[in-house]
């Protein structure tokens, strides 16, 4: 339904305007069309003489907005509808406004440190933190107002995420006003919803996508959790009947585990985490050895079968969502390109984009790109060498727009080729030596020797009876030798490969960081007593052993690839902690756990008198919700699982048994998130191996850098440098027709790092072709006039005339270059 709405929008959003010119736009977008409509409605006869230029500029700007919406995965039917919406759109998508929105979101979340229960020394008066909250809310309300201004009231109302934000803001604003009036805080669980605004900010796009992926994965996960809890309930009933027997008025001592059906369910829920095993089994096992069968069967079914099955379901769901997300993003970008393409073609030639209009587009889409870079991007896209871009060629604009172009001396030259003699010869020799296979093998041999030496040295220190010797890390001659070899290796590779090429490789960056850490360790040892602890950096040298085996390279390479995406995961975990911390503070902050839980199985963990002689067990009362930081520590202990039930039981005694729901729910949520994290890592690792096999390469890092080479003639370079001259594509056609005359050319190379999306599109090449066919069928269904390829006869008729005009156009351009520049 969503795709249909976007396709319907694509057939209705544009209107044709006429200026009676040879360079007449085939369509005008919402903004230019709205301007023409207002001029006609006003009845004014004073039409600006440069109205065509104004219309083209508006089309360029709107086409750039379409491309930005495609890249940001914004819904196309929220595109600005008229000229009045454009200022609000530009403000809402301004970098300063992005930072203001992010700052307001962080401000609201940081107020948790200042509001009651506050962190000591950070507590603010009620009026102060309430006023700051209203200030932050006002900024977020302004953002919502701008959104409503440029997408329209109707689209604003049907946007679910925006409506949720609006409802939360209204409730928070009312609560903040009430706090100021009453001059005291009250029960406010809505504070836990503040992360919503951070997730919706521009700079947290990756976090938002990850949260969306979690929500999309929930249906099958919830089904598995329901099945797991159902079997847990069955075993709870069975355990209640087996282990809660009474003989007259005597109750067995182990009844507190299975005394009631509630106790039985809670005990088995804790047993699922293995935190109370074998304690929960031993009383029954002491009375009847056959009772062990119950616990063995329960753990085998619940822990080893259902929990692993849950991971399999999560991985399968996550993998399917990843591919479906790739498909939607691919098709979404294609639709955005189609909308932008329709605004850039002329009525005289509605199937291709002229260079002039491509330059106009890039002025708004990538304003920091130079004329030369824009021309290089156009020339690379124009595979047909016709000096006009077809729609199929224009689809690659997202890939080309990110390229960084630099001049090269030749296709196989090294970075130091342009150095003066004899430096160029010296650096070429260093380049060859850095790529010599025996040089790498020598380094591996040095690493292996370093490994043996460190192990022997460490064993000798650890077995020394003198305690001071363990901290007496004097710099030794062999430490200096090994680090010196590593340092020389780094210098050789940087000088040979060039700084840019060296630091674009993940493995080279890894080598550089390990070498720097080794140098820090050496210099730290020179300070002896002051910085002796830096010597723990020694073992980092051994991490280079991961390069010696392909499997190790896959593992560490996966870790390097995941670093960026794991940042989003870390933020999600922090926001999850924030959500549960706020709820815990509101519900449990006024409870004191010291000397609680009398006559219970967890009493010894909370006693402060140390009467039982177990002082190390008497600090669990510190696991509280007195402020946001202590709450986060408590939640982390719950995440680790070990003895988490002691904290839960403590609050169930001082508060109510229903408080267990909070702790159990936190465990289930973190279990789901952690399973998704595991699936996330599995998917990245397996994808790396599959990509290597599909593309038949030895290392995926070889494809990590996208490189394209384009030649420019001296005339093209002069044209790009002449700012006042209109750029022409005649040189592209001339070079195509006169292959033998392409002398005096300069090679330019465009480079950029490939993303996960790039790797996926290359690996799923067959599926991508099916997606392209599906998109073409949909568009042709909704827009009967849509034609991707013109008739062959028409192309043949126009090609001859275009080639005839190419030579004269280039001659005229050359004359203008010589005269003006």
mmCIF file of C-alpha atoms in Angstrom, residues 10 97 100 121 138 252 289 351 399 408 666 669 693:
data_model
loop_
_atom_site.group_PDB
_atom_site.id
_atom_site.type_symbol
_atom_site.label_atom_id
_atom_site.label_comp_id
_atom_site.label_asym_id
_atom_site.label_seq_id
_atom_site.Cartn_x
_atom_site.Cartn_y
_atom_site.Cartn_z
ATOM 1 C CA UNK A 10 4.786 10.068 -8.895
ATOM 2 C CA UNK A 97 18.703 22.748 13.193
ATOM 3 C CA UNK A 100 19.600 22.052 17.872
ATOM 4 C CA UNK A 121 25.849 17.614 43.666
ATOM 5 C CA UNK A 138 9.649 24.044 22.950
ATOM 6 C CA UNK A 252 9.291 -29.619 53.935
ATOM 7 C CA UNK A 289 17.408 -38.633 44.039
ATOM 8 C CA UNK A 351 14.676 10.572 -22.314
ATOM 9 C CA UNK A 399 27.524 5.988 -5.976
ATOM 10 C CA UNK A 408 46.931 10.465 -11.376
ATOM 11 C CA UNK A 666 13.790 -6.491 31.862
ATOM 12 C CA UNK A 669 13.769 -7.584 26.797
ATOM 13 C CA UNK A 693 32.919 -17.232 -2.151
#
